Short mmCIF file of C-alpha atoms and ligand atoms in Angstrom, two decimals:
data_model
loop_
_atom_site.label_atom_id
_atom_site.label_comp_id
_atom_site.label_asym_id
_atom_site.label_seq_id
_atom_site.Cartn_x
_atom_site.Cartn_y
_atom_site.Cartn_z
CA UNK A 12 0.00 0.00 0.00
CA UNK A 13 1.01 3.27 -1.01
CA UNK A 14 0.48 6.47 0.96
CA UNK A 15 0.89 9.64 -1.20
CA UNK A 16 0.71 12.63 0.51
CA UNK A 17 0.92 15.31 -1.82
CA UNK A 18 -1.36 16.38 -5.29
CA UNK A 19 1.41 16.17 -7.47
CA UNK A 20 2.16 12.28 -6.37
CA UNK A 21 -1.18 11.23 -6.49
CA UNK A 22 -1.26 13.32 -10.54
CA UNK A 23 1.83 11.41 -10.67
CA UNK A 24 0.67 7.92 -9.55
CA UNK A 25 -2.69 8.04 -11.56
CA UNK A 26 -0.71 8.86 -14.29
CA UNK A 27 1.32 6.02 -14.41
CA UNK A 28 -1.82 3.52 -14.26
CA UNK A 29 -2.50 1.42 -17.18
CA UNK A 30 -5.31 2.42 -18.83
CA UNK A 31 -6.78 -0.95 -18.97
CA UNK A 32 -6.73 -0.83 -15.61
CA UNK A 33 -9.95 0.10 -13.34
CA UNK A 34 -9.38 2.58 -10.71
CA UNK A 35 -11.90 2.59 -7.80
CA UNK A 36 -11.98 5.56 -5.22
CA UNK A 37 -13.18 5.67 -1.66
CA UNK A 38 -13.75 9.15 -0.40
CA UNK A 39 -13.50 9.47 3.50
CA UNK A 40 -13.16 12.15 6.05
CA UNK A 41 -10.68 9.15 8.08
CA UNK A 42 -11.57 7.79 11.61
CA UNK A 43 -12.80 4.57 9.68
CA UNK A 44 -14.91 2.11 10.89
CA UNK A 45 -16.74 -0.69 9.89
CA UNK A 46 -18.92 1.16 7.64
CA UNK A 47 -16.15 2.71 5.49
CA UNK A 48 -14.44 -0.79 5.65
CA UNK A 49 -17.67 -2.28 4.14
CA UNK A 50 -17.24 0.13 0.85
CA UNK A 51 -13.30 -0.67 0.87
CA UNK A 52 -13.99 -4.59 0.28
CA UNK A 53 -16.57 -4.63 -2.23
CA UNK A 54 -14.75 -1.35 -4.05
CA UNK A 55 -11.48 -3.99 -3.80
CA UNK A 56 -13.53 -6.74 -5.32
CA UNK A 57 -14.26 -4.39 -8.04
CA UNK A 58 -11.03 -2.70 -8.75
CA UNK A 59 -7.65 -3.32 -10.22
CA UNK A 60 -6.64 -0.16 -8.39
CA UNK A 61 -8.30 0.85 -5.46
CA UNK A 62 -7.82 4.30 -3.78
CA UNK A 63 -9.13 5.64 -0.68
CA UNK A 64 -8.70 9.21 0.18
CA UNK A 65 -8.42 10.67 3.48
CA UNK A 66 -9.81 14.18 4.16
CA UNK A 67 -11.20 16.25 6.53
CA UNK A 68 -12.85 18.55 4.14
CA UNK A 69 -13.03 22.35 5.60
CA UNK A 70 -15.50 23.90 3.39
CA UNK A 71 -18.41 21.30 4.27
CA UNK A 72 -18.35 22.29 7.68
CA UNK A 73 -19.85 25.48 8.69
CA UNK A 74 -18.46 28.22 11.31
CA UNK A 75 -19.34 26.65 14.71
CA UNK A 76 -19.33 22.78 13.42
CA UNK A 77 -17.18 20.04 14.81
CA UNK A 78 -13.98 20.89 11.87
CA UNK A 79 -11.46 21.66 14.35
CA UNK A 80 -12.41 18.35 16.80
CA UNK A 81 -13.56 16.04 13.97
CA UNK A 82 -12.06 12.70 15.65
CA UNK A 83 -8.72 11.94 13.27
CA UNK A 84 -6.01 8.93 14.02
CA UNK A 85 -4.22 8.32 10.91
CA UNK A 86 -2.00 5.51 11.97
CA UNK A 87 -4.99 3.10 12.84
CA UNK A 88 -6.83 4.22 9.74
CA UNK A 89 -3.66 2.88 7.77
CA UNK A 90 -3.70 -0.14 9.63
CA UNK A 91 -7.48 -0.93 8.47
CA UNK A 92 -6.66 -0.20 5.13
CA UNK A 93 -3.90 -2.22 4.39
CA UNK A 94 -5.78 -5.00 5.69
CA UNK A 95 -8.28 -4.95 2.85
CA UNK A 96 -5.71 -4.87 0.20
CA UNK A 97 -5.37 -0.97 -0.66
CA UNK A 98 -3.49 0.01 -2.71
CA UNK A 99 -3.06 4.27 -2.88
CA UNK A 100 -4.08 6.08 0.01
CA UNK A 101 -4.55 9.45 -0.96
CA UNK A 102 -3.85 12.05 2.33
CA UNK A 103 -4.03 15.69 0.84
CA UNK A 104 -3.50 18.95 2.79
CA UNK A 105 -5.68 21.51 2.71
CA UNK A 106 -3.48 23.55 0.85
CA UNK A 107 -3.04 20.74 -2.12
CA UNK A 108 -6.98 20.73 -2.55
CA UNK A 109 -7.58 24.64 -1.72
CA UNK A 110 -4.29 26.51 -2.65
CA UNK A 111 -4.09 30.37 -2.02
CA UNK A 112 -6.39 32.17 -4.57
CA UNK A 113 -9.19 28.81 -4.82
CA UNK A 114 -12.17 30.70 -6.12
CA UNK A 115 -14.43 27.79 -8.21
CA UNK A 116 -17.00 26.26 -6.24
CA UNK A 117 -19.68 23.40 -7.47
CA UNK A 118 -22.94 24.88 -6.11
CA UNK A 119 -25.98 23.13 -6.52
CA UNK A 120 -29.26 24.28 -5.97
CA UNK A 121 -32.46 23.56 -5.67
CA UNK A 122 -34.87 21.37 -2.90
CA UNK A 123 -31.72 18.94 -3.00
CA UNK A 124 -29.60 21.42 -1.08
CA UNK A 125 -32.21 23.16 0.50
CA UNK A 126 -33.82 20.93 2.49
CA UNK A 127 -33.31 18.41 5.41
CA UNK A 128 -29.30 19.03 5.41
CA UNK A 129 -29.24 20.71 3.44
CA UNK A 130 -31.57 23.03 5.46
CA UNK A 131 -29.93 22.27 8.69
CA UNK A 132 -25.97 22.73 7.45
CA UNK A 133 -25.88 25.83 4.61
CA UNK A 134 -23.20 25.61 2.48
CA UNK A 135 -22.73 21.67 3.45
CA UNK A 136 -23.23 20.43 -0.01
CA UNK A 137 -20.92 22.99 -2.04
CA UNK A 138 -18.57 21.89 0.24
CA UNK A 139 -19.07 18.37 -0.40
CA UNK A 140 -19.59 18.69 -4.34
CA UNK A 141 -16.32 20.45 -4.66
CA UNK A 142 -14.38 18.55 -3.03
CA UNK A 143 -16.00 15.34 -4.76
CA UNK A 144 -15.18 16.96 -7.80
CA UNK A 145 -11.93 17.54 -7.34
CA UNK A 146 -10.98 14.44 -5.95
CA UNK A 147 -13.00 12.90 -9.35
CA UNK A 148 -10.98 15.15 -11.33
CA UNK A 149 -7.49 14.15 -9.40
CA UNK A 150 -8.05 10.41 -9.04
CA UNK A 151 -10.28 9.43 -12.07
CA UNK A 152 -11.73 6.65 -10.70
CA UNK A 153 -14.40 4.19 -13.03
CA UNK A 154 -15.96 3.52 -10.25
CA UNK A 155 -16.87 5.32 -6.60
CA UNK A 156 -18.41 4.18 -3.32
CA UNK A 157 -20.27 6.10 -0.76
CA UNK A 158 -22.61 5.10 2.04
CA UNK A 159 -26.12 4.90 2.20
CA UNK A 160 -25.78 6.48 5.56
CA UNK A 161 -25.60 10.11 3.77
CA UNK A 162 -28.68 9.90 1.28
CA UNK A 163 -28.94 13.16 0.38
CA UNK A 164 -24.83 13.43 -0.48
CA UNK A 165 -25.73 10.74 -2.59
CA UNK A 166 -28.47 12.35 -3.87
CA UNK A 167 -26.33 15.63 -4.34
CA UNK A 168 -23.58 13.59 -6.24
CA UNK A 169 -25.60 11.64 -8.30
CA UNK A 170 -27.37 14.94 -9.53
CA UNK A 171 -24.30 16.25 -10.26
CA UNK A 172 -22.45 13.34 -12.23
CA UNK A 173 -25.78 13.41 -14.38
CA UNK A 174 -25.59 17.00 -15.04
CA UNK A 175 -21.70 17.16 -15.59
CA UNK A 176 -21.86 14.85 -17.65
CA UNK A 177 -18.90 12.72 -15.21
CA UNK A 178 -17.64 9.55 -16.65
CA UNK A 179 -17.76 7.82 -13.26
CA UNK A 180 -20.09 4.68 -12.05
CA UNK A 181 -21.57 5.73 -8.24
CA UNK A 182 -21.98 2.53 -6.54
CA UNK A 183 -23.70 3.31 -3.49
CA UNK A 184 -24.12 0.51 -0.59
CA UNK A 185 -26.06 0.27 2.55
CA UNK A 186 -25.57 1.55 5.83
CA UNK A 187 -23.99 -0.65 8.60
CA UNK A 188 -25.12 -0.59 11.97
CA UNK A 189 -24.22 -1.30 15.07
CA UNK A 190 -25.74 -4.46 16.65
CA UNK A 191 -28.00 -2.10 18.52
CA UNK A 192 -29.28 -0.72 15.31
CA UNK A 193 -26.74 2.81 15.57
CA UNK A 194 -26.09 3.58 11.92
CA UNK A 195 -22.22 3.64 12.43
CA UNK A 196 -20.45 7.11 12.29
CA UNK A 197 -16.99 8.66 13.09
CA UNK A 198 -18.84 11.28 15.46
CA UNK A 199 -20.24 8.45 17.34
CA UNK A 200 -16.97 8.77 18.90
CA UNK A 201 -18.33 12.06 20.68
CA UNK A 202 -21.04 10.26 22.73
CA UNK A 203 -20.36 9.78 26.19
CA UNK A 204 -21.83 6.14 27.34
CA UNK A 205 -25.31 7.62 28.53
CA UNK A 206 -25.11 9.12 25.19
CA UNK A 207 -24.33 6.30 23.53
CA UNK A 208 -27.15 4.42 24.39
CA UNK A 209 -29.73 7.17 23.63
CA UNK A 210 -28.35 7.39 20.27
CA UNK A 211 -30.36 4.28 19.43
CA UNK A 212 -33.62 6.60 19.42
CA UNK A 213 -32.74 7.56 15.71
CA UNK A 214 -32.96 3.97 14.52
CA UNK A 215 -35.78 3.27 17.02
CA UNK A 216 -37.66 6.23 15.22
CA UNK A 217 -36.71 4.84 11.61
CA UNK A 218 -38.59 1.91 12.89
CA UNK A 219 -41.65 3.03 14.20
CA UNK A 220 -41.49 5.74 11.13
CA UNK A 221 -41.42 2.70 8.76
CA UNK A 222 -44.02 0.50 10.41
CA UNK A 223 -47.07 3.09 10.33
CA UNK A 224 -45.86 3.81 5.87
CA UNK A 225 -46.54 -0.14 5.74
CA UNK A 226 -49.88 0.24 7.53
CA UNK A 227 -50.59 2.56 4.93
CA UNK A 228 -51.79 5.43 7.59
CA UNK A 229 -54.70 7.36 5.74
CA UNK A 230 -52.68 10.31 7.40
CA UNK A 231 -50.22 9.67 4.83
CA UNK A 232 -46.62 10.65 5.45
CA UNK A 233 -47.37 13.42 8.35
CA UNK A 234 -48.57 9.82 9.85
CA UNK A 235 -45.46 8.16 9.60
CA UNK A 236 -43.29 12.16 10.71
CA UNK A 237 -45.57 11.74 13.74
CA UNK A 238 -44.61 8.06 15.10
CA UNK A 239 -41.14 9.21 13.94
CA UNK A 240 -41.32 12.59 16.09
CA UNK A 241 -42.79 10.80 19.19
CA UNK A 242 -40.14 8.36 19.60
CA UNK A 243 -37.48 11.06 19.62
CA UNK A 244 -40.01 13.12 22.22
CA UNK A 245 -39.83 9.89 24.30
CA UNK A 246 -35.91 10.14 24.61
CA UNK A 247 -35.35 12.75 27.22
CA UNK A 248 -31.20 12.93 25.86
CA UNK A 249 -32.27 13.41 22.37
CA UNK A 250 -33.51 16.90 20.70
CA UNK A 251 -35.09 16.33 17.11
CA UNK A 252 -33.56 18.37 15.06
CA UNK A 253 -35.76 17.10 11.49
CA UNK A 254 -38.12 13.74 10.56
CA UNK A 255 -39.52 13.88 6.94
CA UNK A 256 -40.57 11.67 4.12
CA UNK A 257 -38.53 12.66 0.79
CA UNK A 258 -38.30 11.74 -2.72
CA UNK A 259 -34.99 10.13 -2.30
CA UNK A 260 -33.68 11.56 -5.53
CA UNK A 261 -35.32 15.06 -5.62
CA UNK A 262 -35.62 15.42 -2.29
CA UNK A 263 -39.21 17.00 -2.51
CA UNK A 264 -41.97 15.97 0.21
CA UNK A 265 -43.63 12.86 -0.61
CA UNK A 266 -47.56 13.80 -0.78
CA UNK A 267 -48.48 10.08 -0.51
CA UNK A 268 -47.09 7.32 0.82
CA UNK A 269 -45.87 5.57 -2.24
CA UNK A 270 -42.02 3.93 -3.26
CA UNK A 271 -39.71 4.99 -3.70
CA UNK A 272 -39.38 6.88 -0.24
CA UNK A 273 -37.11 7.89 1.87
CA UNK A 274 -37.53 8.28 6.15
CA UNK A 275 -34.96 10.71 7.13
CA UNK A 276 -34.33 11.85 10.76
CA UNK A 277 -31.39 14.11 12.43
CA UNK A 278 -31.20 14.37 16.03
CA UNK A 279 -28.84 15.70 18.53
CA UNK A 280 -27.64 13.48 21.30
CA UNK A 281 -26.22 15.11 23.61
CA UNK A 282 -24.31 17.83 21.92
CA UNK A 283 -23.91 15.13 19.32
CA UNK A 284 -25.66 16.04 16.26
CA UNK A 285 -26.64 12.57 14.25
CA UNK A 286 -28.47 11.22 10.77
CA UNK A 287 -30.23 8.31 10.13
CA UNK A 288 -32.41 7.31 7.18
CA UNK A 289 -34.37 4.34 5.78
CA UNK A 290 -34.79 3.83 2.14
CA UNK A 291 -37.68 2.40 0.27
CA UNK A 292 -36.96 1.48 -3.14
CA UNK A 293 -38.75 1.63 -6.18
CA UNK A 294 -39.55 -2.08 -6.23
CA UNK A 295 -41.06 -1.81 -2.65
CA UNK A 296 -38.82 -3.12 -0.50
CA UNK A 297 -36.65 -1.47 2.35
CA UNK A 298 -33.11 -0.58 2.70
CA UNK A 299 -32.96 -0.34 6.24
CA UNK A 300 -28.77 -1.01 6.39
CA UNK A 301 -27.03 -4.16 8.21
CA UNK A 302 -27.01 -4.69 11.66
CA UNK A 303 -23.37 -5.72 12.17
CA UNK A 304 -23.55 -9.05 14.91
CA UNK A 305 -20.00 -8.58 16.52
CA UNK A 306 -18.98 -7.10 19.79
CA UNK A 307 -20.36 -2.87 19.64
CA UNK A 308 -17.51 -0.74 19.05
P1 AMP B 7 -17.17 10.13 5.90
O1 AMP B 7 -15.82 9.69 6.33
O2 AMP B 7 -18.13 10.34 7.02
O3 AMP B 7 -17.15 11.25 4.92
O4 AMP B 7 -17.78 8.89 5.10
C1 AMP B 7 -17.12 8.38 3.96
C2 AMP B 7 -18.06 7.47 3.24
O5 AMP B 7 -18.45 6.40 4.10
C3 AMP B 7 -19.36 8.17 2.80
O6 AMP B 7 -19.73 7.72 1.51
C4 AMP B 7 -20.35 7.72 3.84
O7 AMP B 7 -21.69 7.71 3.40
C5 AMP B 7 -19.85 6.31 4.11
N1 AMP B 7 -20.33 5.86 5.42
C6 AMP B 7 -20.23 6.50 6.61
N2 AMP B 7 -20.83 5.80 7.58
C7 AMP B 7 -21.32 4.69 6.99
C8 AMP B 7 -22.07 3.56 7.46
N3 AMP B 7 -22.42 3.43 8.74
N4 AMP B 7 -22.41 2.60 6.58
C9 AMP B 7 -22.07 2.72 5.26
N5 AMP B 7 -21.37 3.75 4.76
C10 AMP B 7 -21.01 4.72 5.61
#
């Protein structure tokens, strides 16, 4: 595995790749855990070259986020990664990806950026697009891998491959969970243990959320906001922050409960501030994510 840590390298490196040769990119913020390890080995099943980038992206975070605390440990991220068979590990500065004088943003608009996170997080998903972007442009993978877990950066990315007309295949897969049913996430880190067990309201939520949409609730998808809503009331740690029923590609409201769907909740824990969603797909059954059966982490 090699670990190229500045822009002209990884030019370099990618350079000198056969072009027969698929190239498969993992983009990550670090701190990886099972749920970034999951994209790793199917992207290495599916790669000649696999790359994983490592991150922490300052213009997706806004003024009084978590940027400066956002949990980092290199070392035992390299570890992980050589274990699945990486090969380029791609560790930018901030300076490589926003030298002095940066001034070209990807901002999309719309109810995809405006809502939910969107909503929540301004700016979030210029950050995110133009650094996805770049790292598209820098790494030129065939193929890339992100999570479930964030459905409307999927959404968001997805949107913008189509209208930039980018020659890369999104292969999206499903969110793992914690044997508890905790969608796993680097901030997870954050939650003290009282914390940490209140933080299975969001999943709890998704549940009762997605139970009343199969009862088909003549309330229609306020119905299924409501059951969502009352769990999170019931968890005196938790403070909703949003529970809605989207279009999982446009991100509009749904106006009737129909597929595809998708049940998205954020919540603060704590001072913790966590995402969740369930996805219903076209063909009318649920991506709920995988409930991993090991020891929680
Ligand atoms: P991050 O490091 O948070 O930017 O995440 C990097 C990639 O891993 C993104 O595509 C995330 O959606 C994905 N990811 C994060 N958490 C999970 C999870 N629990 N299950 C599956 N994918 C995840």
């Amino acid at each position: 595995m090699r670990v190229i840590t500045t822009l002209q390298d990884m030019l370099d490196a990618r350079a000198g790749c056969a072009s027969s040769r698929a190239v498969g990119l993992v983009p990550t913020m670090g701190y990886l855990h099972e749920g970034h390890l999951s994209l790793v080995r199917q992207a290495r099943r599916e790669s000649d070259i696999l790359a994983v980038s490592i991150f922490v992206n300052p213009t997706q975070f806004g003024p009084h986020e978590d940027l400066e605390r956002y949990p980092r440990d290199l070392p035992r991220d390299l570890r992980m990664l050589e274990s699945c068979g990486v090969d380029l590990v791609f560790t930018p500065t901030t300076a490589d990806i926003y030298p002095p004088g940066f001034a070209t943003y990807v901002d999309p608009s719309g109810p995809l950026v405006e809502t939910a996170e969107g909503a929540s997080r301004p700016g979030h998903f210029r950050g995110v697009a133009t650094v996805v972007l770049k790292l598209f442009q820098i790494l030129r993978p065939h193929r890339a891998y992100f999570g479930q877990k964030d459905a409307q950066q999927v959404a968001v990315i997805s949107r913008m491959v189509a209208d930039l007309n980018l020659s890369v295949v999104l292969r999206i897969l499903p969110t793992i969970r914690e044997a508890d049913g905790l969608a796993m996430s680097s901030r997870n880190a954050y939650l003290a243990p009282e914390e940490r067990a209140a933080a299975t309201v969001l999943h709890r939520a998704l549940e009762a959320g997605k139970q009343v949409f199969e009862g088909s609730t003549p309330e229609g998808p306020a119905g299924v906001i409501e059951a969502m809503q009352e769990v999170v009331a019931g968890e005196p740690r938790a403070r909703l922050d949003y529970a809605e029923v989207r279009d999982p590609k446009t991100f509009l409201p749904l106006e009737s409960l129909r597929a595809p769907a998708l049940l998205l909740i954020a919540a603060f824990v704590g001072p913790t501030r966590l995402i969740d969603n369930f996805l219903l797909r076209p063909d009318g059954t649920w991506d709920t994510g995988v409930e991993l059966t090991g020891p929680a982490t």
